[in-house]
CSV table of C-alpha atoms in Angstrom, one decimal:
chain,number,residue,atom,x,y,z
K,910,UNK,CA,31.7,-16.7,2.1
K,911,UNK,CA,27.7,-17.1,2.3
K,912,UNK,CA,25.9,-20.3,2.9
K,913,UNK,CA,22.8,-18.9,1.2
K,914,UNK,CA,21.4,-21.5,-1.1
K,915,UNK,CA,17.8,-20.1,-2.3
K,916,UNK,CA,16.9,-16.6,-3.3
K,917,UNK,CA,13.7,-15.4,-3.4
K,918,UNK,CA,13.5,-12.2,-5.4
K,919,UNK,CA,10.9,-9.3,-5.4
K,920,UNK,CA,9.5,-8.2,-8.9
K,921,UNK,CA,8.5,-4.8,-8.7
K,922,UNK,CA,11.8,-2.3,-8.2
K,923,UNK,CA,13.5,-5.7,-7.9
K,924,UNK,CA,13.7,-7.5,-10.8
K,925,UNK,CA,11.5,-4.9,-13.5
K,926,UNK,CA,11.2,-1.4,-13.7
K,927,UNK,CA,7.7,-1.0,-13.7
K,928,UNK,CA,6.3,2.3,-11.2
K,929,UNK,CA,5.5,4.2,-14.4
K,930,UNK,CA,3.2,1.0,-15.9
K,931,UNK,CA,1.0,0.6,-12.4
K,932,UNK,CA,0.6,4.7,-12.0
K,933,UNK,CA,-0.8,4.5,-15.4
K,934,UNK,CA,-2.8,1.9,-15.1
K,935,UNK,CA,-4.5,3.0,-11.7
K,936,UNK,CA,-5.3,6.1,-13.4
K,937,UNK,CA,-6.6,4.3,-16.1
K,938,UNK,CA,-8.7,1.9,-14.3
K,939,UNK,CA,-10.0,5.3,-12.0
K,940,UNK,CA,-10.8,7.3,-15.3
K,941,UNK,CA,-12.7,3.5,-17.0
K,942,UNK,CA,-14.4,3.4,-13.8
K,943,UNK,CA,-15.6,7.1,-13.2
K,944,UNK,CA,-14.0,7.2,-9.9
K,945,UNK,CA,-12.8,10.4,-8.1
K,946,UNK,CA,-8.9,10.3,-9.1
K,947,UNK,CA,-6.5,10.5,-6.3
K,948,UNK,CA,-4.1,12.9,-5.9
K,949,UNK,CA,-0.6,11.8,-8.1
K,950,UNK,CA,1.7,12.0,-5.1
K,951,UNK,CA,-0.5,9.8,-2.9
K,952,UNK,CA,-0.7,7.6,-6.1
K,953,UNK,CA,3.1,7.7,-6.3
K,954,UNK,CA,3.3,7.1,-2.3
K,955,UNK,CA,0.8,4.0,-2.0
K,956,UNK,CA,2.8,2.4,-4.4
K,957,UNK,CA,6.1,2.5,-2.8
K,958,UNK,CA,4.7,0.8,0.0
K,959,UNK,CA,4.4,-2.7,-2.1
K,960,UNK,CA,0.9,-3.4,-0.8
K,961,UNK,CA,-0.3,-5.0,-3.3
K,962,UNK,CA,-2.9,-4.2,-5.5
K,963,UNK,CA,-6.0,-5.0,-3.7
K,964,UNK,CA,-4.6,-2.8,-0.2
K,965,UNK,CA,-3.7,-0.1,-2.9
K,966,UNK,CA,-6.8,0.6,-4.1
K,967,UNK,CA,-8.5,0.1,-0.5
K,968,UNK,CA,-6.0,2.5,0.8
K,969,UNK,CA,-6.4,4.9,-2.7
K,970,UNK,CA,-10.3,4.7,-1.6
K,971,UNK,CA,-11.3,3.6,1.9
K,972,UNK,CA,-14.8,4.3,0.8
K,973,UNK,CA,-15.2,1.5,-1.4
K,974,UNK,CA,-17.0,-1.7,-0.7
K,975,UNK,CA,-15.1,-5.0,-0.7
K,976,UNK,CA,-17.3,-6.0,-3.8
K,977,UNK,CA,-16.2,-2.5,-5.7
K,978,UNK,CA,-12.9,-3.0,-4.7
K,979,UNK,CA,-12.8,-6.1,-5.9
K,980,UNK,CA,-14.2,-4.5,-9.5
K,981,UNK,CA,-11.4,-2.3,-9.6
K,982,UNK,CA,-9.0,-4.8,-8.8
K,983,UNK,CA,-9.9,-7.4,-12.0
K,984,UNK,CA,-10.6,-3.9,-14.4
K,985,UNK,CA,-6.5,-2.8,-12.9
K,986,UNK,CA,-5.7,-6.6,-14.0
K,987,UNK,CA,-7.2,-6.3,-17.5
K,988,UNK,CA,-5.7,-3.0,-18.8
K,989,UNK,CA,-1.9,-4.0,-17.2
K,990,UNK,CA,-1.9,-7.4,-19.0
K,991,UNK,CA,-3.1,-5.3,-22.5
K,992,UNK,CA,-1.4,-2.1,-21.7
K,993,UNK,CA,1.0,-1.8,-19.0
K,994,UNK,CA,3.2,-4.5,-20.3
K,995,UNK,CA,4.9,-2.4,-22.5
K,996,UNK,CA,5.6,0.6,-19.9
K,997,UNK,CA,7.8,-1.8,-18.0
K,998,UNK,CA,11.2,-3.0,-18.3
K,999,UNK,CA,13.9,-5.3,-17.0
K,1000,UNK,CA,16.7,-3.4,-14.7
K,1001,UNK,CA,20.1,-3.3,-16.6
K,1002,UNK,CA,21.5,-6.6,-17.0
K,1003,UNK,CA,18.8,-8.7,-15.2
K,1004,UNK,CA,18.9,-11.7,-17.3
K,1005,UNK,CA,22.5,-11.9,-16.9
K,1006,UNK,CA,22.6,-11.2,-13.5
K,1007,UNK,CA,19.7,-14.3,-12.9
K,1008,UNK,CA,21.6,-16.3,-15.4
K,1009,UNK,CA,25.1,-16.7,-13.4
K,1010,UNK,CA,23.3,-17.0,-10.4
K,1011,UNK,CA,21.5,-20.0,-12.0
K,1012,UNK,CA,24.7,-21.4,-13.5
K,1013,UNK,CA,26.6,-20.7,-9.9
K,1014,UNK,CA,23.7,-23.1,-8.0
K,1015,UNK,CA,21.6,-21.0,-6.7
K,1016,UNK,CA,17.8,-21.9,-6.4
K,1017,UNK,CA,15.9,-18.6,-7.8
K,1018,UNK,CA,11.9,-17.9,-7.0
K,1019,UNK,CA,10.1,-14.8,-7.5
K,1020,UNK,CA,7.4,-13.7,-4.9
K,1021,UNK,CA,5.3,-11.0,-6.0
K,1022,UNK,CA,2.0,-9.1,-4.6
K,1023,UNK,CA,1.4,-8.3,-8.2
K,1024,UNK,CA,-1.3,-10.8,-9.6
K,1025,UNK,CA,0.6,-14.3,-10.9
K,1026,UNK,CA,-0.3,-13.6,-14.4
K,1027,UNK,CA,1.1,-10.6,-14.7
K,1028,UNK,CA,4.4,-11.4,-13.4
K,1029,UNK,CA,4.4,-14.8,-15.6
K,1030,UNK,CA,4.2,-12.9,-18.5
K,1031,UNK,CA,6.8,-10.5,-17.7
K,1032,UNK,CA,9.1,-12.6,-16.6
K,1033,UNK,CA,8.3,-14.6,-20.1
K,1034,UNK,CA,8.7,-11.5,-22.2
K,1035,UNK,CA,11.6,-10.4,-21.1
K,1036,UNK,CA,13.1,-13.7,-20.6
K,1037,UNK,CA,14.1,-14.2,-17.5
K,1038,UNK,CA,11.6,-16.9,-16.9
K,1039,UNK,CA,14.3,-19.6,-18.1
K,1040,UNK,CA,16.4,-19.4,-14.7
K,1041,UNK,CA,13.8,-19.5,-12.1
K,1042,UNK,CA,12.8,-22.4,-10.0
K,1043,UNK,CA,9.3,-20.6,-8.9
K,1044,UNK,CA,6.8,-17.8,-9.2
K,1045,UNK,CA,4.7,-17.2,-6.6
K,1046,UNK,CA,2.1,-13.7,-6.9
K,1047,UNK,CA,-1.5,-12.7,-6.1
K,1048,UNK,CA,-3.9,-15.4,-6.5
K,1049,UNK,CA,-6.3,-14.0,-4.8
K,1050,UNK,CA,-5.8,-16.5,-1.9
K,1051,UNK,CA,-2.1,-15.6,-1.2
K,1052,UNK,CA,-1.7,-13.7,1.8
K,1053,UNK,CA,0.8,-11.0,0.4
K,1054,UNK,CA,3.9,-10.2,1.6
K,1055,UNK,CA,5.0,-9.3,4.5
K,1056,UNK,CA,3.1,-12.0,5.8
K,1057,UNK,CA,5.0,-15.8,5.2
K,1058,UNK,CA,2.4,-17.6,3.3
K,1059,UNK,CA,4.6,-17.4,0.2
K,1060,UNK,CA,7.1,-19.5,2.1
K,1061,UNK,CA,5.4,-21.5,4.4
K,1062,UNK,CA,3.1,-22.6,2.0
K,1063,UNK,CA,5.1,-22.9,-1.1
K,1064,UNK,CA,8.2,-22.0,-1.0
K,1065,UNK,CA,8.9,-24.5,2.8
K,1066,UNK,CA,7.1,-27.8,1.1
K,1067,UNK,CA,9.2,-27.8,-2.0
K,1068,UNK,CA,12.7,-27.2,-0.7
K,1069,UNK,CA,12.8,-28.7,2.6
K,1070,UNK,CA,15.9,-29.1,2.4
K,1071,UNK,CA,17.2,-25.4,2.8
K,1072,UNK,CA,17.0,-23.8,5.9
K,1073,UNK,CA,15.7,-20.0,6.4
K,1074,UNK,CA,19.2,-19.0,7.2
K,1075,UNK,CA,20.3,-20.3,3.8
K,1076,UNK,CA,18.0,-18.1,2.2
K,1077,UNK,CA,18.6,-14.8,0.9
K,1078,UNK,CA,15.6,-11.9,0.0
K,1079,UNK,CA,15.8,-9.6,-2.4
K,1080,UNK,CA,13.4,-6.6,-2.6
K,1081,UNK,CA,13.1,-3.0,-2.7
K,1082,UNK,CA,9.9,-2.3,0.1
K,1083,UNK,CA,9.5,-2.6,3.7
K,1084,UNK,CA,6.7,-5.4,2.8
K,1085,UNK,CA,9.6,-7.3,1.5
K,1086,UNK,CA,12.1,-6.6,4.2
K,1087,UNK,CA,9.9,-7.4,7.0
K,1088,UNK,CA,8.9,-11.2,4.9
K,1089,UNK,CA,12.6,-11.7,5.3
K,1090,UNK,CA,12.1,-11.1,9.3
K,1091,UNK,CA,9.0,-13.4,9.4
K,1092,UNK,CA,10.8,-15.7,7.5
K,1093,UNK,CA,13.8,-15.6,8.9
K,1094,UNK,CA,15.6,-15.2,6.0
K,1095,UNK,CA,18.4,-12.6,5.8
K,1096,UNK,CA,17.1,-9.4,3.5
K,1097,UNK,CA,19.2,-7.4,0.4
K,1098,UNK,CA,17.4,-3.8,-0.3
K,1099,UNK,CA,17.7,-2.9,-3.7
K,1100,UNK,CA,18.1,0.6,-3.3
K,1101,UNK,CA,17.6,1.7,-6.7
K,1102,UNK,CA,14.1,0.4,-6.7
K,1103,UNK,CA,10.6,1.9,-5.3
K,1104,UNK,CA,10.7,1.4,-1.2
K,1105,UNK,CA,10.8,4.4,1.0
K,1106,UNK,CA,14.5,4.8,1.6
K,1107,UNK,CA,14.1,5.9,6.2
K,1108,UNK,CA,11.5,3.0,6.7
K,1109,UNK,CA,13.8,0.7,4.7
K,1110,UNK,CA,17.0,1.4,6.0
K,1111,UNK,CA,15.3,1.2,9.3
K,1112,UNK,CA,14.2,-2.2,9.0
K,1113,UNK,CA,18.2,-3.0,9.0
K,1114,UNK,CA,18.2,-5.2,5.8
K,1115,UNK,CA,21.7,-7.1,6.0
K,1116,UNK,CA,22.7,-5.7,2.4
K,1117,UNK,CA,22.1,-3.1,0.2
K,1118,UNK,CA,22.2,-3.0,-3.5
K,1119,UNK,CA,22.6,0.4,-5.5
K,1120,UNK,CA,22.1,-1.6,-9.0
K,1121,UNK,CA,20.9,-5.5,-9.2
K,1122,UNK,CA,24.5,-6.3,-10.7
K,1123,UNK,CA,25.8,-5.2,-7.1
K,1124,UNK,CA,23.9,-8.7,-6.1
K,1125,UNK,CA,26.9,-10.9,-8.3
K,1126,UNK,CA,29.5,-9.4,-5.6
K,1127,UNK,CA,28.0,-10.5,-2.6
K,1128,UNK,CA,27.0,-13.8,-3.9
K,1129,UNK,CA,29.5,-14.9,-6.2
């Protein structure tokens, strides 16, 4: 039996299928911006790496200056809250998956390195929203993941109460495997999500998931 009491759960490749929406919108911003357009496998790559947005693009363009990047990064935002929204999707059975864990006690959050709004309103739409404690994304001040800003800052304050070896991380990229290390938190790879399967596996997360369902056995 576990003694985990809090999970805090990746979005992208975790919780919502959603690689298809960012490639399309980095393209689109590229093409809106008249910028030279990567290559699609390098594209593809970058984003399995769970970055974040902002380190995307600079790694997409090292040429660009921190203002430009900074350009691309609120023209990415605009066209994935009017357009990619609707080339993403929950994974099978999400919201009942988030649902019992609710009902079973556990304490849910979402961190993301995807821009706050942009989760928000996923997590609305889809409705899964209902059975989290916590959303914590980019705010443009938020050191990303796999730095522990998310939970020292956050995450810490609110639940003092719980202990880093009562928590449980969920995600699908090295970034989030090595925030469970900093944490101290054990880690769950969802396999079925984005992350690079070598440097995952050799980050020695304590479970693996093939589908998010795959979480209820472990946990319940």
């Amino acid at each position: 039996m576990n003694n985990y009491k809090l999970l805090i759960l990746d979005f992208d490749g975790t919780l919502c299928a959603t690689h298809e929406a960012i490639l399309f919108c980095i393209k689109r911003t590229y093409q809106t911006l008249h910028m030279t357009m990567p290559k699609h496998d390098f594209i593809d790559e970058t984003i399995r790496a769970g970055l974040g947005m902002e380190k995307t693009i600079e790694v997409l363009s090292p040429d660009l200056t921190q203002q430009q990047i900074h350009h691309s990064l609120s023209i990415y935002e605009a066209i994935y809250l009017a357009e990619g929204e609707d080339k993403s999707a929950p994974f099978p059975k999400a919201r009942e998956v988030l649902a019992r864990l609710h009902a079973a006690g556990f304490i849910l959050t979402v961190v993301s390195n995807k821009a706050v709004a942009a989760v928000d309103t996923a997590l609305q739409r889809f409705q899964l929203k209902q059975s989290i404690a916590m959303v914590i994304g980019d705010t443009k001040t938020l050191k990303k993941k796999p730095d522990p800003m998310a939970y020292t800052d956050y995450i810490k304050p609110k639940f003092k109460h719980i202990s880093p070896k009562q928590i449980l991380m969920i995600g699908d990229t090295p970034a989030d495997l090595l925030f469970a290390q900093n944490i101290g938190a054990d880690a769950c790879w969802t396999e079925y999500g984005y992350g690079d399967e070598k440097a995952c596996l050799a980050l020695q997360p304590t479970y693996t998931i093939k589908q998010l369902v795959d979480i209820l056995a472990i946990l319940l």
